Amino acid sequence: MKLAMIGFGQAGGKVVDKFIEYDQRTGSEIVRAAVAVNTAKADLMGLEHIPQNQRVLIGQSRVKGHGVGADNELGAEIAEEDIGEIQGAIDGIPVHEVDAFLVVAGLGGGTGSGGSPVLAKHLKRIYTEPVYGLGILPGSDEGGIYTLNAARSFQTLVNEVDNLLVFDNDAWRKTGESVQSGYDEINDEIVRRFGILFGAGEVREGQEVAESVVDSSEIINTLSGGGVSTVGYASETVERKQNSGGLLSKLTGNDESIEDQLDSANTTNRITSLVRKAALGRLTLPCEIDGTERALLVMAGPSAYLNRKGIERGRKWLEEQTGSMEVRGGDYPVNDSDFVASAILLSGVTNVPRIKELQQVAIEAQDNISEIREESEANLQNLVEDDEDELESLF
């Protein structure tokens, strides 16, 4: 799947930068074009892979390149005012070669949190290609203002994109971990999961063609209908076989040896086990998978360790667990890989305790901020009134 990625704010820019590095390392060619947008000049300068001419500094007249300080209302205002500058960078994207736009942003800060819904709305008004969001939720230990920002941004962004893919930092941060190493690991996890998902179906020169192709239309159909999506992932290291012809071809014909049959059974069992681990393990956004509207299963790895029977069995298991009649599945041969991986896209999830919790904490934070503000104004008034009768005002 060919994507035009736009990283909005610090977290969004870093994730898109990491996607380009992943593309270069794996040859996936997912990122057809990339743009980074920010109000902080230092954040744009810290990127390594996004071209200089595709880095857009907005809000210079208002914040002088120093960022918006977690004020997402200001972030939204600046995005509205400078949408022309952002569009100038997007004009350089060969949209006819792109399957979809992906707007990536951290939802807890100010620039990405406020600006990403503005940009998504703008893109949907102009282009016919789908516009997806990849929103990153802050950890619960990051403070009330970030939780409030995330809750407001989430409920705005989900209504402006064709589908909102969510990654919850709270489910992935390890205790005792430094902030920098924590975010580096999280960004690696985001790129690993979405890289396999969006990379499926792209055939490069010299690469084996999948038996059950998952192309961009399968991903688009799974994400259609809007709502919130989460991605599961599980992998297992395998010992490389000399014969890389693939078990799929061995399953046809009647002259299978006992060894071939055992290989086939092992492969099928491995695939179904990985599907279960991916769906029931740590999702990018933890949730109950029953009630999922649509799902997509991608099995990646050397073709010798993939077979149609295992993928079909995994797909049927997913149907039973989610209750969805729209579960697609296929393989993504990566013959130079030393592991087999299962990536599962669950689209239209509704049973998400983390979102309910986020909204509740945000409401409390909003009430607290209002109370503190009113109290501060009253205290200041009292402080000034004590001396008001005795001192004359300057003007």
mmCIF file of C-alpha atoms in Angstrom:
data_model
loop_
_atom_site.group_PDB
_atom_site.id
_atom_site.type_symbol
_atom_site.label_atom_id
_atom_site.label_comp_id
_atom_site.label_asym_id
_atom_site.label_seq_id
_atom_site.Cartn_x
_atom_site.Cartn_y
_atom_site.Cartn_z
ATOM 1 C CA MET A 1 0.000 0.000 0.000
ATOM 2 C CA LYS A 2 1.454 3.347 -1.057
ATOM 3 C CA LEU A 3 0.921 6.062 1.550
ATOM 4 C CA ALA A 4 1.444 9.805 1.727
ATOM 5 C CA MET A 5 2.411 10.260 5.385
ATOM 6 C CA ILE A 6 2.127 13.557 7.189
ATOM 7 C CA GLY A 7 3.673 13.735 10.651
ATOM 8 C CA PHE A 8 2.036 16.530 12.632
ATOM 9 C CA GLY A 9 3.869 17.673 15.773
ATOM 10 C CA GLN A 10 6.880 16.137 17.505
ATOM 11 C CA ALA A 11 5.613 12.566 17.960
ATOM 12 C CA GLY A 12 4.058 12.436 14.483
ATOM 13 C CA GLY A 13 7.249 13.639 12.803
ATOM 14 C CA LYS A 14 9.395 11.097 14.647
ATOM 15 C CA VAL A 15 7.096 8.197 13.718
ATOM 16 C CA VAL A 16 7.033 9.163 10.018
ATOM 17 C CA ASP A 17 10.837 9.556 10.124
ATOM 18 C CA LYS A 18 11.043 6.025 11.546
ATOM 19 C CA PHE A 19 8.723 4.704 8.795
ATOM 20 C CA ILE A 20 11.105 6.027 6.131
ATOM 21 C CA GLU A 21 14.041 4.351 7.885
ATOM 22 C CA TYR A 22 12.021 1.082 7.997
ATOM 23 C CA ASP A 23 11.296 1.416 4.257
ATOM 24 C CA GLN A 24 14.972 1.893 3.460
ATOM 25 C CA ARG A 25 16.000 -1.048 5.655
ATOM 26 C CA THR A 26 13.372 -3.532 4.425
ATOM 27 C CA GLY A 27 12.695 -2.281 0.903
ATOM 28 C CA SER A 28 8.967 -2.144 1.721
ATOM 29 C CA GLU A 29 8.289 1.070 -0.254
ATOM 30 C CA ILE A 30 5.235 1.955 1.841
ATOM 31 C CA VAL A 31 6.001 5.684 2.130
ATOM 32 C CA ARG A 32 5.472 7.215 -1.303
ATOM 33 C CA ALA A 33 5.889 10.716 0.120
ATOM 34 C CA ALA A 34 6.394 12.225 3.569
ATOM 35 C CA VAL A 35 5.816 15.651 5.110
ATOM 36 C CA ALA A 36 6.566 16.852 8.663
ATOM 37 C CA VAL A 37 4.622 19.795 10.114
ATOM 38 C CA ASN A 38 5.500 21.516 13.387
ATOM 39 C CA THR A 39 5.403 24.796 15.306
ATOM 40 C CA ALA A 40 8.773 24.008 16.944
ATOM 41 C CA LYS A 41 11.837 24.527 14.759
ATOM 42 C CA ALA A 42 14.066 22.310 16.943
ATOM 43 C CA ASP A 43 11.757 19.291 16.453
ATOM 44 C CA LEU A 44 11.941 19.621 12.662
ATOM 45 C CA MET A 45 15.727 19.942 12.782
ATOM 46 C CA GLY A 46 15.959 16.711 14.821
ATOM 47 C CA LEU A 47 14.466 14.584 12.012
ATOM 48 C CA GLU A 48 16.873 12.443 9.994
ATOM 49 C CA HIS A 49 15.059 10.977 6.990
ATOM 50 C CA ILE A 50 12.276 13.363 5.933
ATOM 51 C CA PRO A 51 13.675 15.672 3.187
ATOM 52 C CA GLN A 52 14.404 19.255 4.288
ATOM 53 C CA ASN A 53 12.039 20.708 1.696
ATOM 54 C CA GLN A 54 9.218 18.569 3.101
ATOM 55 C CA ARG A 55 9.517 19.976 6.642
ATOM 56 C CA VAL A 56 7.023 22.758 7.272
ATOM 57 C CA LEU A 57 7.356 25.223 10.148
ATOM 58 C CA ILE A 58 3.996 26.880 10.896
ATOM 59 C CA GLY A 59 2.910 29.581 13.342
ATOM 60 C CA GLN A 60 6.112 31.610 13.089
ATOM 61 C CA SER A 61 4.291 34.923 13.469
ATOM 62 C CA ARG A 62 2.665 33.732 16.713
ATOM 63 C CA VAL A 63 5.098 31.379 18.477
ATOM 64 C CA LYS A 64 8.401 32.249 16.741
ATOM 65 C CA GLY A 65 9.348 28.602 16.157
ATOM 66 C CA HIS A 66 9.158 27.674 19.856
ATOM 67 C CA GLY A 67 6.057 25.427 19.796
ATOM 68 C CA VAL A 68 2.624 25.954 21.354
ATOM 69 C CA GLY A 69 3.382 24.610 24.843
ATOM 70 C CA ALA A 70 0.743 21.839 24.945
ATOM 71 C CA ASP A 71 -2.008 24.352 24.017
ATOM 72 C CA ASN A 72 -3.947 22.362 21.434
ATOM 73 C CA GLU A 73 -6.509 25.129 20.860
ATOM 74 C CA LEU A 74 -3.622 27.332 19.735
ATOM 75 C CA GLY A 75 -2.292 24.389 17.688
ATOM 76 C CA ALA A 76 -5.641 24.139 15.885
ATOM 77 C CA GLU A 77 -5.811 27.907 15.277
ATOM 78 C CA ILE A 78 -2.291 27.985 13.790
ATOM 79 C CA ALA A 79 -3.066 24.975 11.557
ATOM 80 C CA GLU A 80 -6.153 26.791 10.249
ATOM 81 C CA GLU A 81 -4.218 30.007 9.629
ATOM 82 C CA ASP A 82 -1.238 28.323 7.925
ATOM 83 C CA ILE A 83 -3.056 25.544 6.046
ATOM 84 C CA GLY A 84 -1.823 27.126 2.798
ATOM 85 C CA GLU A 85 1.815 26.519 3.791
ATOM 86 C CA ILE A 86 1.043 22.876 4.617
ATOM 87 C CA GLN A 87 -0.797 22.484 1.308
ATOM 88 C CA GLY A 88 2.269 23.875 -0.482
ATOM 89 C CA ALA A 89 4.299 20.864 0.726
ATOM 90 C CA ILE A 90 1.456 18.435 -0.046
ATOM 91 C CA ASP A 91 1.305 19.810 -3.615
ATOM 92 C CA GLY A 92 4.687 18.121 -4.171
ATOM 93 C CA ILE A 93 3.187 14.684 -3.459
ATOM 94 C CA PRO A 94 2.350 12.604 -6.585
ATOM 95 C CA VAL A 95 -1.203 11.923 -5.376
ATOM 96 C CA HIS A 96 -1.997 9.757 -8.449
ATOM 97 C CA GLU A 97 0.564 7.240 -7.082
ATOM 98 C CA VAL A 98 -0.874 7.222 -3.553
ATOM 99 C CA ASP A 99 -3.516 4.824 -2.171
ATOM 100 C CA ALA A 100 -4.266 6.899 0.949
ATOM 101 C CA PHE A 101 -3.114 9.692 3.244
ATOM 102 C CA LEU A 102 -1.980 8.854 6.772
ATOM 103 C CA VAL A 103 -1.887 11.744 9.258
ATOM 104 C CA VAL A 104 0.275 10.763 12.253
ATOM 105 C CA ALA A 105 0.149 12.686 15.530
ATOM 106 C CA GLY A 106 0.595 12.401 19.268
ATOM 107 C CA LEU A 107 -2.774 13.359 20.739
ATOM 108 C CA GLY A 108 -1.495 14.594 24.108
ATOM 109 C CA GLY A 109 0.621 17.589 23.080
ATOM 110 C CA GLY A 110 -0.377 20.845 21.427
ATOM 111 C CA THR A 111 0.674 20.989 17.769
ATOM 112 C CA GLY A 112 -0.267 17.495 16.575
ATOM 113 C CA SER A 113 -3.233 17.212 18.914
ATOM 114 C CA GLY A 114 -4.762 20.455 17.676
ATOM 115 C CA GLY A 115 -3.541 20.505 14.096
ATOM 116 C CA SER A 116 -4.139 16.926 12.914
ATOM 117 C CA PRO A 117 -7.982 17.170 12.881
ATOM 118 C CA VAL A 118 -7.719 20.475 10.982
ATOM 119 C CA LEU A 119 -5.435 18.898 8.371
ATOM 120 C CA ALA A 120 -7.556 15.730 8.051
ATOM 121 C CA LYS A 121 -10.667 17.819 7.410
ATOM 122 C CA HIS A 122 -8.784 19.863 4.797
ATOM 123 C CA LEU A 123 -7.453 16.757 2.984
ATOM 124 C CA LYS A 124 -10.882 15.117 2.845
ATOM 125 C CA ARG A 125 -12.340 18.265 1.312
ATOM 126 C CA ILE A 126 -9.763 18.314 -1.494
ATOM 127 C CA TYR A 127 -8.805 14.696 -2.303
ATOM 128 C CA THR A 128 -10.793 11.559 -3.145
ATOM 129 C CA GLU A 129 -8.199 9.214 -1.577
ATOM 130 C CA PRO A 130 -9.005 7.929 1.937
ATOM 131 C CA VAL A 131 -7.561 9.948 4.824
ATOM 132 C CA TYR A 132 -6.569 7.847 7.845
ATOM 133 C CA GLY A 133 -5.284 8.988 11.204
ATOM 134 C CA LEU A 134 -2.678 7.318 13.386
ATOM 135 C CA GLY A 135 -3.201 8.794 16.840
ATOM 136 C CA ILE A 136 -0.850 8.128 19.758
ATOM 137 C CA LEU A 137 -2.390 8.390 23.241
ATOM 138 C CA PRO A 138 -0.232 9.715 26.118
ATOM 139 C CA GLY A 139 0.611 7.593 29.150
ATOM 140 C CA SER A 140 -1.603 8.106 32.206
ATOM 141 C CA ASP A 141 1.451 9.351 34.125
ATOM 142 C CA GLU A 142 2.058 12.244 31.731
ATOM 143 C CA GLY A 143 -0.343 14.620 33.500
ATOM 144 C CA GLY A 144 -3.905 15.912 33.373
ATOM 145 C CA ILE A 145 -3.404 18.497 30.626
ATOM 146 C CA TYR A 146 -2.092 15.820 28.224
ATOM 147 C CA THR A 147 -5.021 13.548 29.053
ATOM 148 C CA LEU A 148 -7.461 16.405 28.464
ATOM 149 C CA ASN A 149 -5.759 17.249 25.161
ATOM 150 C CA ALA A 150 -5.896 13.597 24.062
ATOM 151 C CA ALA A 151 -9.583 13.165 24.916
ATOM 152 C CA ARG A 152 -10.600 16.319 23.041
ATOM 153 C CA SER A 153 -8.336 15.587 20.079
ATOM 154 C CA PHE A 154 -9.489 11.960 19.883
ATOM 155 C CA GLN A 155 -13.189 12.793 19.703
ATOM 156 C CA THR A 156 -12.505 15.494 17.093
ATOM 157 C CA LEU A 157 -10.068 13.512 14.924
ATOM 158 C CA VAL A 158 -12.155 10.318 14.812
ATOM 159 C CA ASN A 159 -14.923 12.305 13.104
ATOM 160 C CA GLU A 160 -12.595 13.904 10.539
ATOM 161 C CA VAL A 161 -10.753 10.802 9.243
ATOM 162 C CA ASP A 162 -11.968 7.741 7.345
ATOM 163 C CA ASN A 163 -10.561 5.589 10.150
ATOM 164 C CA LEU A 164 -8.503 6.304 13.259
ATOM 165 C CA LEU A 165 -5.759 3.793 14.054
ATOM 166 C CA VAL A 166 -4.754 4.182 17.699
ATOM 167 C CA PHE A 167 -1.584 3.386 19.639
ATOM 168 C CA ASP A 168 -1.804 3.702 23.418
ATOM 169 C CA ASN A 169 1.514 4.607 25.088
ATOM 170 C CA ASP A 170 0.040 3.595 28.440
ATOM 171 C CA ALA A 171 -0.064 -0.057 27.389
ATOM 172 C CA TRP A 172 3.561 -0.050 26.236
ATOM 173 C CA ARG A 173 5.648 2.024 28.653
ATOM 174 C CA LYS A 174 7.761 -0.092 31.021
ATOM 175 C CA THR A 175 8.312 0.909 34.633
ATOM 176 C CA GLY A 176 11.756 2.303 35.395
ATOM 177 C CA GLU A 177 12.433 3.008 31.730
ATOM 178 C CA SER A 178 13.920 6.338 30.653
ATOM 179 C CA VAL A 179 11.617 8.583 28.649
ATOM 180 C CA GLN A 180 13.866 8.553 25.555
ATOM 181 C CA SER A 181 14.417 4.779 25.384
ATOM 182 C CA GLY A 182 10.728 4.270 26.139
ATOM 183 C CA TYR A 183 9.622 6.375 23.178
ATOM 184 C CA ASP A 184 12.229 4.828 20.875
ATOM 185 C CA GLU A 185 10.880 1.354 21.652
ATOM 186 C CA ILE A 186 7.288 2.521 21.218
ATOM 187 C CA ASN A 187 8.087 4.062 17.816
ATOM 188 C CA ASP A 188 9.804 0.815 16.753
ATOM 189 C CA GLU A 189 6.692 -1.125 17.776
ATOM 190 C CA ILE A 190 4.381 1.222 15.863
ATOM 191 C CA VAL A 191 6.459 0.934 12.688
ATOM 192 C CA ARG A 192 6.890 -2.857 12.985
ATOM 193 C CA ARG A 193 3.153 -3.500 13.241
ATOM 194 C CA PHE A 194 1.912 -1.012 10.686
ATOM 195 C CA GLY A 195 4.865 -1.749 8.394
ATOM 196 C CA ILE A 196 3.834 -5.399 7.983
ATOM 197 C CA LEU A 197 0.189 -4.431 7.634
ATOM 198 C CA PHE A 198 0.672 -1.755 4.957
ATOM 199 C CA GLY A 199 3.562 -3.611 3.279
ATOM 200 C CA ALA A 200 1.418 -6.635 2.383
ATOM 201 C CA GLY A 201 0.548 -6.922 -1.292
ATOM 202 C CA GLU A 202 3.501 -4.904 -2.579
ATOM 203 C CA VAL A 203 5.485 -7.095 -4.962
ATOM 204 C CA ARG A 204 9.120 -6.139 -5.497
ATOM 205 C CA GLU A 205 11.446 -7.459 -8.169
ATOM 206 C CA GLY A 206 12.741 -10.914 -7.249
ATOM 207 C CA GLN A 207 10.162 -11.353 -4.501
ATOM 208 C CA GLU A 208 7.821 -14.324 -4.443
ATOM 209 C CA VAL A 209 4.174 -13.486 -5.124
ATOM 210 C CA ALA A 210 1.708 -14.272 -2.323
ATOM 211 C CA GLU A 211 -0.737 -17.153 -2.802
ATOM 212 C CA SER A 212 -3.524 -15.230 -1.064
ATOM 213 C CA VAL A 213 -2.755 -11.632 -1.960
ATOM 214 C CA VAL A 214 -3.605 -8.872 0.504
ATOM 215 C CA ASP A 215 -3.531 -5.721 -1.620
ATOM 216 C CA SER A 216 -4.378 -2.102 -0.838
ATOM 217 C CA SER A 217 -8.070 -2.605 -1.662
ATOM 218 C CA GLU A 218 -8.324 -5.262 1.086
ATOM 219 C CA ILE A 219 -6.867 -2.812 3.619
ATOM 220 C CA ILE A 220 -9.098 0.035 2.393
ATOM 221 C CA ASN A 221 -12.217 -2.176 2.596
ATOM 222 C CA THR A 222 -11.299 -3.276 6.120
ATOM 223 C CA LEU A 223 -10.869 0.349 7.207
ATOM 224 C CA SER A 224 -14.028 1.544 5.424
ATOM 225 C CA GLY A 225 -16.953 2.448 7.624
ATOM 226 C CA GLY A 226 -14.823 4.609 9.913
ATOM 227 C CA GLY A 227 -14.437 4.293 13.643
ATOM 228 C CA VAL A 228 -11.428 3.186 15.663
ATOM 229 C CA SER A 229 -8.887 0.478 14.801
ATOM 230 C CA THR A 230 -6.238 -1.448 16.688
ATOM 231 C CA VAL A 231 -3.481 -3.807 15.515
ATOM 232 C CA GLY A 232 -2.281 -7.069 17.071
ATOM 233 C CA TYR A 233 1.078 -8.674 16.345
ATOM 234 C CA ALA A 234 2.943 -11.861 17.204
ATOM 235 C CA SER A 235 6.118 -13.375 15.755
ATOM 236 C CA GLU A 236 8.230 -16.495 16.072
ATOM 237 C CA THR A 237 11.811 -17.185 14.973
ATOM 238 C CA VAL A 238 12.215 -20.076 12.525
ATOM 239 C CA GLU A 239 15.153 -22.130 11.348
ATOM 240 C CA ARG A 240 15.682 -21.576 7.663
ATOM 241 C CA LYS A 241 15.037 -24.507 5.324
ATOM 242 C CA GLN A 242 17.220 -25.224 2.336
ATOM 243 C CA ASN A 243 14.200 -25.699 0.110
ATOM 244 C CA SER A 244 12.335 -22.392 -0.073
ATOM 245 C CA GLY A 245 9.809 -23.575 -2.618
ATOM 246 C CA GLY A 246 7.035 -23.208 -0.083
ATOM 247 C CA LEU A 247 4.580 -25.607 1.458
ATOM 248 C CA LEU A 248 1.727 -24.105 -0.507
ATOM 249 C CA SER A 249 2.907 -25.920 -3.615
ATOM 250 C CA LYS A 250 3.438 -29.143 -1.647
ATOM 251 C CA LEU A 251 -0.182 -29.188 -0.553
ATOM 252 C CA THR A 252 -1.285 -29.824 -4.127
ATOM 253 C CA GLY A 253 -0.819 -33.307 -5.567
ATOM 254 C CA ASN A 254 -1.076 -36.761 -3.991
ATOM 255 C CA ASP A 255 2.579 -37.725 -3.726
ATOM 256 C CA GLU A 256 3.296 -36.024 -0.395
ATOM 257 C CA SER A 257 5.785 -37.805 1.796
ATOM 258 C CA ILE A 258 5.075 -38.327 5.508
ATOM 259 C CA GLU A 259 7.700 -35.675 6.243
ATOM 260 C CA ASP A 260 5.911 -33.201 3.976
ATOM 261 C CA GLN A 261 2.600 -33.917 5.686
ATOM 262 C CA LEU A 262 4.164 -33.367 9.113
ATOM 263 C CA ASP A 263 5.723 -30.121 7.862
ATOM 264 C CA SER A 264 2.326 -29.002 6.598
ATOM 265 C CA ALA A 265 0.622 -29.813 9.906
ATOM 266 C CA ASN A 266 3.356 -27.993 11.875
ATOM 267 C CA THR A 267 3.055 -24.956 9.630
ATOM 268 C CA THR A 268 -0.735 -24.881 10.003
ATOM 269 C CA ASN A 269 -0.486 -25.166 13.794
ATOM 270 C CA ARG A 270 2.190 -22.469 13.979
ATOM 271 C CA ILE A 271 0.038 -20.057 11.953
ATOM 272 C CA THR A 272 -3.137 -20.627 13.982
ATOM 273 C CA SER A 273 -1.144 -20.239 17.216
ATOM 274 C CA LEU A 274 0.375 -16.947 16.036
ATOM 275 C CA VAL A 275 -3.057 -15.649 14.996
ATOM 276 C CA ARG A 276 -4.387 -16.299 18.507
ATOM 277 C CA LYS A 277 -1.334 -14.698 20.141
ATOM 278 C CA ALA A 278 -1.683 -11.611 17.943
ATOM 279 C CA ALA A 279 -5.408 -11.158 18.629
ATOM 280 C CA LEU A 280 -5.340 -11.956 22.354
ATOM 281 C CA GLY A 281 -1.962 -10.390 23.190
ATOM 282 C CA ARG A 282 -1.044 -6.723 23.480
ATOM 283 C CA LEU A 283 -2.944 -4.676 20.912
ATOM 284 C CA THR A 284 -1.883 -1.151 19.898
ATOM 285 C CA LEU A 285 -5.087 -0.076 21.669
ATOM 286 C CA PRO A 286 -6.178 -2.667 24.260
ATOM 287 C CA CYS A 287 -9.828 -3.660 23.843
ATOM 288 C CA GLU A 288 -12.263 -6.569 23.817
ATOM 289 C CA ILE A 289 -12.199 -7.993 20.292
ATOM 290 C CA ASP A 290 -15.800 -9.269 20.266
ATOM 291 C CA GLY A 291 -18.035 -6.852 18.389
ATOM 292 C CA THR A 292 -15.239 -5.864 15.963
ATOM 293 C CA GLU A 293 -16.903 -4.811 12.696
ATOM 294 C CA ARG A 294 -14.157 -5.835 10.242
ATOM 295 C CA ALA A 295 -10.782 -7.580 10.489
ATOM 296 C CA LEU A 296 -7.756 -8.330 8.326
ATOM 297 C CA LEU A 297 -5.145 -11.034 8.936
ATOM 298 C CA VAL A 298 -1.681 -10.841 7.354
ATOM 299 C CA MET A 299 0.841 -13.681 7.762
ATOM 300 C CA ALA A 300 4.386 -12.641 6.867
ATOM 301 C CA GLY A 301 7.620 -14.618 6.612
ATOM 302 C CA PRO A 302 9.482 -17.063 4.357
ATOM 303 C CA SER A 303 7.004 -18.753 2.010
ATOM 304 C CA ALA A 304 8.164 -22.203 3.194
ATOM 305 C CA TYR A 305 6.531 -21.424 6.557
ATOM 306 C CA LEU A 306 3.216 -20.149 5.218
ATOM 307 C CA ASN A 307 0.270 -22.160 3.972
ATOM 308 C CA ARG A 308 -3.277 -21.472 2.905
ATOM 309 C CA LYS A 309 -4.768 -23.991 5.308
ATOM 310 C CA GLY A 310 -3.287 -22.268 8.372
ATOM 311 C CA ILE A 311 -4.324 -18.806 7.190
ATOM 312 C CA GLU A 312 -7.865 -20.008 6.467
ATOM 313 C CA ARG A 313 -8.098 -21.686 9.866
ATOM 314 C CA GLY A 314 -6.810 -18.513 11.551
ATOM 315 C CA ARG A 315 -9.285 -16.401 9.601
ATOM 316 C CA LYS A 316 -12.207 -18.598 10.684
ATOM 317 C CA TRP A 317 -11.073 -18.443 14.315
ATOM 318 C CA LEU A 318 -11.023 -14.641 14.037
ATOM 319 C CA GLU A 319 -14.564 -14.702 12.651
ATOM 320 C CA GLU A 320 -15.740 -16.694 15.653
ATOM 321 C CA GLN A 321 -13.966 -14.468 18.181
ATOM 322 C CA THR A 322 -14.995 -11.126 16.708
ATOM 323 C CA GLY A 323 -18.468 -12.082 15.500
ATOM 324 C CA SER A 324 -17.646 -10.284 12.239
ATOM 325 C CA MET A 325 -18.641 -11.568 8.820
ATOM 326 C CA GLU A 326 -15.964 -9.381 7.212
ATOM 327 C CA VAL A 327 -12.649 -11.032 8.047
ATOM 328 C CA ARG A 328 -10.082 -10.985 5.245
ATOM 329 C CA GLY A 329 -6.765 -12.816 5.238
ATOM 330 C CA GLY A 330 -3.663 -13.495 3.187
ATOM 331 C CA ASP A 331 0.096 -14.034 3.164
ATOM 332 C CA TYR A 332 3.036 -11.684 2.691
ATOM 333 C CA PRO A 333 6.138 -13.676 1.625
ATOM 334 C CA VAL A 334 9.404 -12.207 2.940
ATOM 335 C CA ASN A 335 11.943 -14.864 2.023
ATOM 336 C CA ASP A 336 14.979 -13.210 3.608
ATOM 337 C CA SER A 337 13.235 -13.096 6.996
ATOM 338 C CA ASP A 338 14.181 -15.280 9.977
ATOM 339 C CA PHE A 339 10.754 -15.120 11.566
ATOM 340 C CA VAL A 340 7.082 -15.683 10.829
ATOM 341 C CA ALA A 341 4.740 -12.925 11.981
ATOM 342 C CA SER A 342 1.014 -12.442 12.277
ATOM 343 C CA ALA A 343 -0.413 -8.912 12.030
ATOM 344 C CA ILE A 344 -4.122 -8.437 12.662
ATOM 345 C CA LEU A 345 -6.065 -5.263 11.941
ATOM 346 C CA LEU A 346 -9.273 -4.979 13.991
ATOM 347 C CA SER A 347 -11.429 -2.174 12.607
ATOM 348 C CA GLY A 348 -14.525 -0.650 14.137
ATOM 349 C CA VAL A 349 -13.786 -1.754 17.719
ATOM 350 C CA THR A 350 -16.214 -0.390 20.309
ATOM 351 C CA ASN A 351 -15.482 -2.120 23.623
ATOM 352 C CA VAL A 352 -12.482 0.033 24.602
ATOM 353 C CA PRO A 353 -12.177 0.659 28.373
ATOM 354 C CA ARG A 354 -9.091 2.889 27.905
ATOM 355 C CA ILE A 355 -11.054 5.460 25.870
ATOM 356 C CA LYS A 356 -13.844 5.586 28.471
ATOM 357 C CA GLU A 357 -11.219 6.037 31.211
ATOM 358 C CA LEU A 358 -9.428 8.728 29.178
ATOM 359 C CA GLN A 359 -12.662 10.675 28.720
ATOM 360 C CA GLN A 360 -13.548 10.427 32.410
ATOM 361 C CA VAL A 361 -10.128 11.618 33.576
ATOM 362 C CA ALA A 362 -10.268 14.437 31.004
ATOM 363 C CA ILE A 363 -13.663 15.637 32.280
ATOM 364 C CA GLU A 364 -12.273 15.717 35.831
ATOM 365 C CA ALA A 365 -9.136 17.548 34.631
ATOM 366 C CA GLN A 366 -11.291 20.077 32.767
ATOM 367 C CA ASP A 367 -13.378 20.755 35.888
ATOM 368 C CA ASN A 368 -10.231 21.072 38.029
ATOM 369 C CA ILE A 369 -8.614 23.508 35.590
ATOM 370 C CA SER A 370 -11.764 25.672 35.587
ATOM 371 C CA GLU A 371 -11.884 25.670 39.398
ATOM 372 C CA ILE A 372 -8.178 26.523 39.722
ATOM 373 C CA ARG A 373 -8.540 29.346 37.195
ATOM 374 C CA GLU A 374 -11.546 30.838 39.004
ATOM 375 C CA GLU A 375 -9.801 30.490 42.370
ATOM 376 C CA SER A 376 -6.639 32.163 41.029
ATOM 377 C CA GLU A 377 -8.626 35.092 39.650
ATOM 378 C CA ALA A 378 -10.456 35.489 42.977
ATOM 379 C CA ASN A 379 -7.191 35.334 44.958
ATOM 380 C CA LEU A 380 -5.580 37.929 42.712
ATOM 381 C CA GLN A 381 -8.602 40.182 43.088
ATOM 382 C CA ASN A 382 -8.419 39.853 46.891
ATOM 383 C CA LEU A 383 -4.688 40.578 46.852
ATOM 384 C CA VAL A 384 -5.132 43.757 44.831
ATOM 385 C CA GLU A 385 -8.281 44.963 46.642
ATOM 386 C CA ASP A 386 -6.448 45.053 50.004
ATOM 387 C CA ASP A 387 -4.319 47.989 48.828
ATOM 388 C CA GLU A 388 -6.722 49.509 46.321
ATOM 389 C CA ASP A 389 -8.118 52.171 48.653
ATOM 390 C CA GLU A 390 -4.704 53.443 49.705
ATOM 391 C CA LEU A 391 -2.841 53.392 46.360
ATOM 392 C CA GLU A 392 -3.689 55.278 43.193
ATOM 393 C CA SER A 393 -3.601 53.396 39.901
ATOM 394 C CA LEU A 394 -0.851 54.372 37.452
ATOM 395 C CA PHE A 395 -3.396 54.989 34.672
#
